[in-house]
Amino acid sequence: MRRIVLSAVTLLLVSAFVFSVLEVLPGDVATRILGRDATPEALLVLREQLGLNQSSMIRYIHWLGGLLTGDLGRSLVSSRAVSEILAPRIFNTLALSVYAFLLYLPLTVIPAVVQALKRDMAVDHALSVVTLVLLSMPDFLLATILLLAFVLWIPVLPAISLVDETSSYVEYLRAMTLPAATLAIVMAVYAVRMLRDNLIEVLDSDYVRMAELKGLSRERVLLRHALPNALVPTLNVTALNLAYLIGGVVVVERVFSYPGFGTLLVDSLQLRDLPVIEATVMIAALVYVSANLLADIAAILLNPRLRTA
């Protein structure tokens, strides 16, 4: 309960911070909409229609009240409901995130298990070098390499990941494969090394040796005893990766022209569409806080010692 309350307070502080930062951004929405040649009278009327003539505190309270009731407001640029603008973008990013997370799990667990079981051997050193190279590689460079590999050299996937409501499941899958693979690799390289070290530490512990002395198979000891305990420290990294999937995929979406959540945030910043910016940032913050909260809960469920602390 304390962590839930702390999460709620964190989101409240984020909302106040985001609203305050957007208030001091240069530029005027009314001028951007009507153009530089607009008359002062027209600008005054539009500001009144948009509620921009009210004080910042009043507008923040109104916005926060709408946010708590599910009313995200209307776009200052297109006059459409923000929820209508966000819905297809969130769906695209969620679909991409699920696909990337499904690829992330085996890309994290399999190399880490192999390295832990073959520690200090050739395969361990080789995988460590590959992980280090990928870890030092920027997102856009990895995305570009995958584009070259699977679009030019082995042309099996599309270069541009454009999808809409009329796209079939196969088209969705093909369009999301390269950006999902990029995101999965970027996330996995952060977790593989940690999981490998945790597994080695757990495999050398007394209770694992006792389980082996009792005659349990190596596979059962690994899957039933070692892996769940080794996953606990990796959960926070996984939580950060989940948050990254929602709010930090701007570069990858840009490279593949994928119409997702991150691209919408960049476009809204360029247009200074404040309601859309505020809604996207708050959704990203909600995912980030929720992911960390769920990671803490999962750690308690996986580790009996935390439940009795």
Tab-separated table of C-alpha atoms in Angstrom:
chain	number	residue	atom	x	y	z
A	1	MET	CA	0.000	0.000	0.000
A	2	ARG	CA	2.875	2.386	0.765
A	3	ARG	CA	4.339	1.779	-2.673
A	4	ILE	CA	0.983	2.296	-4.361
A	5	VAL	CA	0.514	5.606	-2.546
A	6	LEU	CA	4.076	6.615	-3.408
A	7	SER	CA	3.394	5.787	-7.070
A	8	ALA	CA	0.283	7.976	-7.046
A	9	VAL	CA	2.230	10.873	-5.478
A	10	THR	CA	4.968	10.414	-8.073
A	11	LEU	CA	2.449	10.683	-10.926
A	12	LEU	CA	0.957	13.813	-9.339
A	13	LEU	CA	4.387	15.445	-9.153
A	14	VAL	CA	5.107	14.423	-12.752
A	15	SER	CA	1.840	16.012	-13.901
A	16	ALA	CA	2.711	19.297	-12.152
A	17	PHE	CA	6.245	19.263	-13.549
A	18	VAL	CA	5.152	18.507	-17.121
A	19	PHE	CA	2.457	21.177	-17.057
A	20	SER	CA	4.920	23.740	-15.661
A	21	VAL	CA	7.586	22.953	-18.249
A	22	LEU	CA	5.132	23.242	-21.133
A	23	GLU	CA	3.957	26.589	-19.783
A	24	VAL	CA	7.403	28.136	-20.255
A	25	LEU	CA	8.058	26.721	-23.726
A	26	PRO	CA	8.628	29.462	-26.315
A	27	GLY	CA	6.012	30.120	-28.972
A	28	ASP	CA	2.281	30.717	-28.997
A	29	VAL	CA	-0.289	28.113	-29.980
A	30	ALA	CA	-2.785	30.669	-31.273
A	31	THR	CA	-0.154	32.259	-33.498
A	32	ARG	CA	0.941	28.852	-34.762
A	33	ILE	CA	-2.654	27.946	-35.657
A	34	LEU	CA	-3.701	31.244	-37.274
A	35	GLY	CA	-0.332	32.207	-38.699
A	36	ARG	CA	1.892	35.231	-38.229
A	37	ASP	CA	-0.471	37.480	-40.196
A	38	ALA	CA	-3.369	36.976	-37.761
A	39	THR	CA	-4.845	40.105	-36.217
A	40	PRO	CA	-4.606	40.698	-32.468
A	41	GLU	CA	-8.414	40.467	-32.243
A	42	ALA	CA	-8.456	37.026	-33.893
A	43	LEU	CA	-5.648	35.829	-31.638
A	44	LEU	CA	-7.533	37.075	-28.569
A	45	VAL	CA	-10.726	35.264	-29.616
A	46	LEU	CA	-8.880	32.013	-30.290
A	47	ARG	CA	-6.996	32.171	-26.978
A	48	GLU	CA	-10.317	32.645	-25.201
A	49	GLN	CA	-11.839	29.689	-27.068
A	50	LEU	CA	-8.878	27.503	-26.174
A	51	GLY	CA	-8.890	28.645	-22.546
A	52	LEU	CA	-5.377	30.089	-22.842
A	53	ASN	CA	-6.449	33.394	-21.262
A	54	GLN	CA	-7.010	31.702	-17.881
A	55	SER	CA	-4.315	31.480	-15.244
A	56	SER	CA	-1.935	28.535	-15.266
A	57	MET	CA	-3.225	27.205	-11.939
A	58	ILE	CA	-6.848	27.146	-13.110
A	59	ARG	CA	-5.911	25.427	-16.369
A	60	TYR	CA	-3.809	22.871	-14.444
A	61	ILE	CA	-6.675	22.064	-12.074
A	62	HIS	CA	-9.102	21.680	-14.979
A	63	TRP	CA	-6.647	19.493	-16.879
A	64	LEU	CA	-5.858	17.339	-13.836
A	65	GLY	CA	-9.571	16.891	-13.107
A	66	GLY	CA	-10.180	15.789	-16.678
A	67	LEU	CA	-7.184	13.478	-16.512
A	68	LEU	CA	-8.531	11.762	-13.390
A	69	THR	CA	-11.934	11.276	-15.047
A	70	GLY	CA	-10.499	9.982	-18.321
A	71	ASP	CA	-11.051	13.209	-20.286
A	72	LEU	CA	-7.752	14.006	-21.980
A	73	GLY	CA	-9.086	17.132	-23.670
A	74	ARG	CA	-8.989	18.134	-27.317
A	75	SER	CA	-6.083	18.807	-29.616
A	76	LEU	CA	-5.295	22.490	-30.050
A	77	VAL	CA	-4.241	21.873	-33.645
A	78	SER	CA	-6.869	19.498	-35.049
A	79	SER	CA	-9.677	20.007	-32.464
A	80	ARG	CA	-10.044	16.214	-32.288
A	81	ALA	CA	-10.371	14.459	-28.952
A	82	VAL	CA	-6.931	13.510	-27.670
A	83	SER	CA	-8.183	10.000	-26.883
A	84	GLU	CA	-9.105	9.531	-30.563
A	85	ILE	CA	-5.620	10.605	-31.624
A	86	LEU	CA	-3.903	8.417	-29.040
A	87	ALA	CA	-5.952	5.236	-29.471
A	88	PRO	CA	-4.489	3.952	-32.790
A	89	ARG	CA	-0.962	5.060	-31.846
A	90	ILE	CA	-1.133	3.307	-28.470
A	91	PHE	CA	-2.468	0.166	-30.154
A	92	ASN	CA	0.420	0.178	-32.638
A	93	THR	CA	3.010	0.700	-29.907
A	94	LEU	CA	1.427	-1.931	-27.644
A	95	ALA	CA	1.426	-4.453	-30.477
A	96	LEU	CA	5.052	-3.614	-31.216
A	97	SER	CA	5.915	-3.823	-27.495
A	98	VAL	CA	4.321	-7.246	-27.039
A	99	TYR	CA	6.154	-8.569	-30.103
A	100	ALA	CA	9.453	-7.083	-28.898
A	101	PHE	CA	8.964	-8.448	-25.376
A	102	LEU	CA	8.275	-11.949	-26.712
A	103	LEU	CA	11.584	-11.739	-28.588
A	104	TYR	CA	13.316	-10.186	-25.575
A	105	LEU	CA	12.646	-13.127	-23.243
A	106	PRO	CA	14.533	-15.831	-25.179
A	107	LEU	CA	17.212	-13.342	-26.259
A	108	THR	CA	17.869	-12.680	-22.566
A	109	VAL	CA	17.374	-16.037	-20.874
A	110	ILE	CA	19.026	-18.395	-23.389
A	111	PRO	CA	22.401	-16.583	-23.711
A	112	ALA	CA	22.528	-15.962	-19.944
A	113	VAL	CA	21.857	-19.631	-19.132
A	114	VAL	CA	24.426	-20.813	-21.692
A	115	GLN	CA	27.039	-18.418	-20.312
A	116	ALA	CA	26.329	-19.429	-16.721
A	117	LEU	CA	26.586	-23.136	-17.483
A	118	LYS	CA	29.678	-22.666	-19.698
A	119	ARG	CA	31.387	-20.009	-17.603
A	120	ASP	CA	34.940	-19.035	-18.581
A	121	MET	CA	34.726	-21.229	-21.680
A	122	ALA	CA	34.985	-20.135	-25.308
A	123	VAL	CA	31.229	-19.781	-25.787
A	124	ASP	CA	31.001	-17.600	-22.660
A	125	HIS	CA	33.748	-15.270	-23.890
A	126	ALA	CA	32.251	-15.106	-27.400
A	127	LEU	CA	28.783	-14.191	-26.128
A	128	SER	CA	30.312	-11.603	-23.789
A	129	VAL	CA	32.062	-9.925	-26.728
A	130	VAL	CA	28.851	-9.913	-28.787
A	131	THR	CA	26.917	-8.449	-25.853
A	132	LEU	CA	29.536	-5.741	-25.313
A	133	VAL	CA	29.492	-4.766	-29.004
A	134	LEU	CA	25.695	-4.561	-29.077
A	135	LEU	CA	25.666	-2.662	-25.794
A	136	SER	CA	27.886	0.068	-27.238
A	137	MET	CA	25.854	0.347	-30.455
A	138	PRO	CA	23.271	3.168	-30.742
A	139	ASP	CA	19.673	2.233	-31.499
A	140	PHE	CA	19.626	3.848	-34.924
A	141	LEU	CA	22.837	2.083	-35.984
A	142	LEU	CA	21.497	-1.334	-34.996
A	143	ALA	CA	18.230	-0.536	-36.810
A	144	THR	CA	20.174	0.509	-39.916
A	145	ILE	CA	22.232	-2.706	-39.868
A	146	LEU	CA	19.065	-4.799	-39.620
A	147	LEU	CA	17.598	-2.812	-42.512
A	148	LEU	CA	20.653	-3.525	-44.639
A	149	ALA	CA	20.631	-7.208	-43.687
A	150	PHE	CA	16.969	-8.035	-44.189
A	151	VAL	CA	15.913	-5.478	-46.790
A	152	LEU	CA	18.903	-5.172	-49.131
A	153	TRP	CA	21.124	-8.215	-48.614
A	154	ILE	CA	18.361	-10.723	-47.805
A	155	PRO	CA	15.179	-8.973	-49.008
A	156	VAL	CA	12.554	-10.732	-46.912
A	157	LEU	CA	11.080	-7.843	-44.872
A	158	PRO	CA	9.705	-4.375	-45.734
A	159	ALA	CA	11.889	-1.322	-45.209
A	160	ILE	CA	9.013	0.911	-44.068
A	161	SER	CA	6.699	-0.291	-41.308
A	162	LEU	CA	3.540	1.548	-42.299
A	163	VAL	CA	0.337	-0.040	-40.961
A	164	ASP	CA	-3.273	1.099	-40.573
A	165	GLU	CA	-6.718	-0.278	-39.782
A	166	THR	CA	-6.908	-2.062	-43.148
A	167	SER	CA	-3.638	-3.998	-42.670
A	168	SER	CA	-3.923	-7.765	-42.267
A	169	TYR	CA	-2.328	-9.717	-39.417
A	170	VAL	CA	0.441	-10.926	-41.724
A	171	GLU	CA	1.170	-7.365	-42.857
A	172	TYR	CA	1.237	-6.226	-39.222
A	173	LEU	CA	3.634	-9.018	-38.329
A	174	ARG	CA	5.975	-8.334	-41.240
A	175	ALA	CA	5.915	-4.584	-40.611
A	176	MET	CA	6.722	-4.990	-36.920
A	177	THR	CA	9.458	-7.639	-37.211
A	178	LEU	CA	12.443	-5.356	-37.794
A	179	PRO	CA	11.534	-2.644	-35.239
A	180	ALA	CA	10.567	-5.333	-32.706
A	181	ALA	CA	13.851	-7.173	-33.246
A	182	THR	CA	15.762	-3.907	-32.804
A	183	LEU	CA	13.985	-3.122	-29.544
A	184	ALA	CA	14.386	-6.691	-28.252
A	185	ILE	CA	18.132	-6.691	-28.880
A	186	VAL	CA	18.578	-3.245	-27.335
A	187	MET	CA	16.752	-4.376	-24.198
A	188	ALA	CA	18.320	-7.831	-23.983
A	189	VAL	CA	21.938	-6.694	-23.961
A	190	TYR	CA	21.295	-4.793	-20.719
A	191	ALA	CA	19.783	-7.807	-19.000
A	192	VAL	CA	21.917	-10.701	-20.273
A	193	ARG	CA	25.038	-9.783	-18.355
A	194	MET	CA	23.162	-9.197	-15.112
A	195	LEU	CA	21.216	-12.457	-15.399
A	196	ARG	CA	24.401	-14.370	-16.237
A	197	ASP	CA	26.204	-13.069	-13.138
A	198	ASN	CA	23.159	-13.700	-10.937
A	199	LEU	CA	22.842	-17.251	-12.231
A	200	ILE	CA	26.493	-17.997	-11.514
A	201	GLU	CA	26.112	-16.653	-7.988
A	202	VAL	CA	22.964	-18.726	-7.378
A	203	LEU	CA	24.438	-21.896	-8.882
A	204	ASP	CA	27.360	-21.604	-6.453
A	205	SER	CA	25.068	-21.203	-3.428
A	206	ASP	CA	24.659	-23.844	-0.747
A	207	TYR	CA	20.982	-24.622	-1.328
A	208	VAL	CA	21.584	-25.366	-5.016
A	209	ARG	CA	24.440	-27.706	-4.126
A	210	MET	CA	22.173	-29.369	-1.556
A	211	ALA	CA	19.488	-29.861	-4.220
A	212	GLU	CA	22.071	-31.495	-6.503
A	213	LEU	CA	23.264	-33.759	-3.677
A	214	LYS	CA	19.675	-34.877	-3.181
A	215	GLY	CA	19.732	-36.254	-6.703
A	216	LEU	CA	17.719	-33.594	-8.532
A	217	SER	CA	18.567	-33.277	-12.212
A	218	ARG	CA	20.635	-30.341	-13.425
A	219	GLU	CA	17.715	-29.077	-15.514
A	220	ARG	CA	15.271	-29.164	-12.575
A	221	VAL	CA	17.741	-27.432	-10.277
A	222	LEU	CA	18.287	-24.745	-12.891
A	223	LEU	CA	14.627	-24.144	-13.752
A	224	ARG	CA	13.040	-24.725	-10.345
A	225	HIS	CA	15.601	-23.263	-7.939
A	226	ALA	CA	18.315	-21.233	-9.635
A	227	LEU	CA	16.540	-19.326	-12.402
A	228	PRO	CA	13.612	-17.895	-10.331
A	229	ASN	CA	16.024	-16.526	-7.706
A	230	ALA	CA	18.421	-15.179	-10.330
A	231	LEU	CA	15.555	-13.384	-12.075
A	232	VAL	CA	14.714	-11.238	-9.045
A	233	PRO	CA	17.533	-8.653	-9.481
A	234	THR	CA	16.835	-8.602	-13.232
A	235	LEU	CA	13.188	-7.624	-12.766
A	236	ASN	CA	14.001	-3.932	-12.266
A	237	VAL	CA	15.931	-3.912	-15.538
A	238	THR	CA	12.967	-5.602	-17.206
A	239	ALA	CA	10.635	-2.989	-15.713
A	240	LEU	CA	12.781	-0.198	-17.146
A	241	ASN	CA	12.745	-2.001	-20.487
A	242	LEU	CA	8.946	-2.159	-20.411
A	243	ALA	CA	8.806	1.563	-19.778
A	244	TYR	CA	11.303	2.095	-22.603
A	245	LEU	CA	9.008	0.194	-24.955
A	246	ILE	CA	6.250	2.754	-24.417
A	247	GLY	CA	8.065	6.060	-24.086
A	248	GLY	CA	11.517	5.556	-25.521
A	249	VAL	CA	10.978	4.073	-28.960
A	250	VAL	CA	11.073	7.375	-30.838
A	251	VAL	CA	14.332	6.676	-32.669
A	252	VAL	CA	13.365	3.157	-33.721
A	253	GLU	CA	9.908	4.256	-34.848
A	254	ARG	CA	11.463	7.079	-36.858
A	255	VAL	CA	13.943	4.793	-38.616
A	256	PHE	CA	11.217	2.387	-39.708
A	257	SER	CA	8.485	5.052	-40.164
A	258	TYR	CA	6.315	3.153	-37.709
A	259	PRO	CA	3.203	5.131	-36.645
A	260	GLY	CA	3.490	4.609	-32.918
A	261	PHE	CA	3.360	6.419	-29.606
A	262	GLY	CA	6.860	7.892	-29.692
A	263	THR	CA	6.412	9.372	-33.153
A	264	LEU	CA	3.198	11.055	-32.023
A	265	LEU	CA	5.040	12.688	-29.122
A	266	VAL	CA	7.680	14.167	-31.431
A	267	ASP	CA	5.073	15.434	-33.895
A	268	SER	CA	3.074	17.012	-31.064
A	269	LEU	CA	6.171	18.768	-29.709
A	270	GLN	CA	6.885	20.225	-33.140
A	271	LEU	CA	3.302	21.519	-33.381
A	272	ARG	CA	3.245	22.565	-29.698
A	273	ASP	CA	-0.025	20.702	-29.272
A	274	LEU	CA	-0.083	20.925	-25.461
A	275	PRO	CA	-2.987	18.544	-24.631
A	276	VAL	CA	-1.490	15.779	-26.774
A	277	ILE	CA	1.988	16.322	-25.311
A	278	GLU	CA	0.652	16.260	-21.758
A	279	ALA	CA	-1.389	13.112	-22.375
A	280	THR	CA	1.469	11.210	-24.028
A	281	VAL	CA	3.972	12.132	-21.319
A	282	MET	CA	1.546	11.176	-18.541
A	283	ILE	CA	0.788	7.825	-20.174
A	284	ALA	CA	4.523	7.150	-20.486
A	285	ALA	CA	4.992	8.115	-16.829
A	286	LEU	CA	2.087	5.863	-15.804
A	287	VAL	CA	3.651	2.921	-17.641
A	288	TYR	CA	7.050	3.636	-16.092
A	289	VAL	CA	5.721	3.855	-12.531
A	290	SER	CA	3.409	0.865	-12.964
A	291	ALA	CA	6.182	-1.272	-14.429
A	292	ASN	CA	8.434	-0.581	-11.447
A	293	LEU	CA	5.569	-1.260	-9.030
A	294	LEU	CA	4.812	-4.589	-10.729
A	295	ALA	CA	8.520	-5.460	-10.670
A	296	ASP	CA	8.595	-4.935	-6.897
A	297	ILE	CA	5.504	-7.114	-6.462
A	298	ALA	CA	6.929	-9.835	-8.733
A	299	ALA	CA	10.186	-9.804	-6.759
A	300	ILE	CA	8.231	-10.409	-3.543
A	301	LEU	CA	6.310	-13.275	-5.158
A	302	LEU	CA	9.458	-14.914	-6.538
A	303	ASN	CA	11.613	-14.548	-3.421
A	304	PRO	CA	10.167	-16.021	-0.195
A	305	ARG	CA	12.723	-14.126	1.889
A	306	LEU	CA	11.195	-10.808	0.824
A	307	ARG	CA	7.736	-11.969	1.924
A	308	THR	CA	8.999	-12.684	5.439
A	309	ALA	CA	11.266	-9.656	5.784
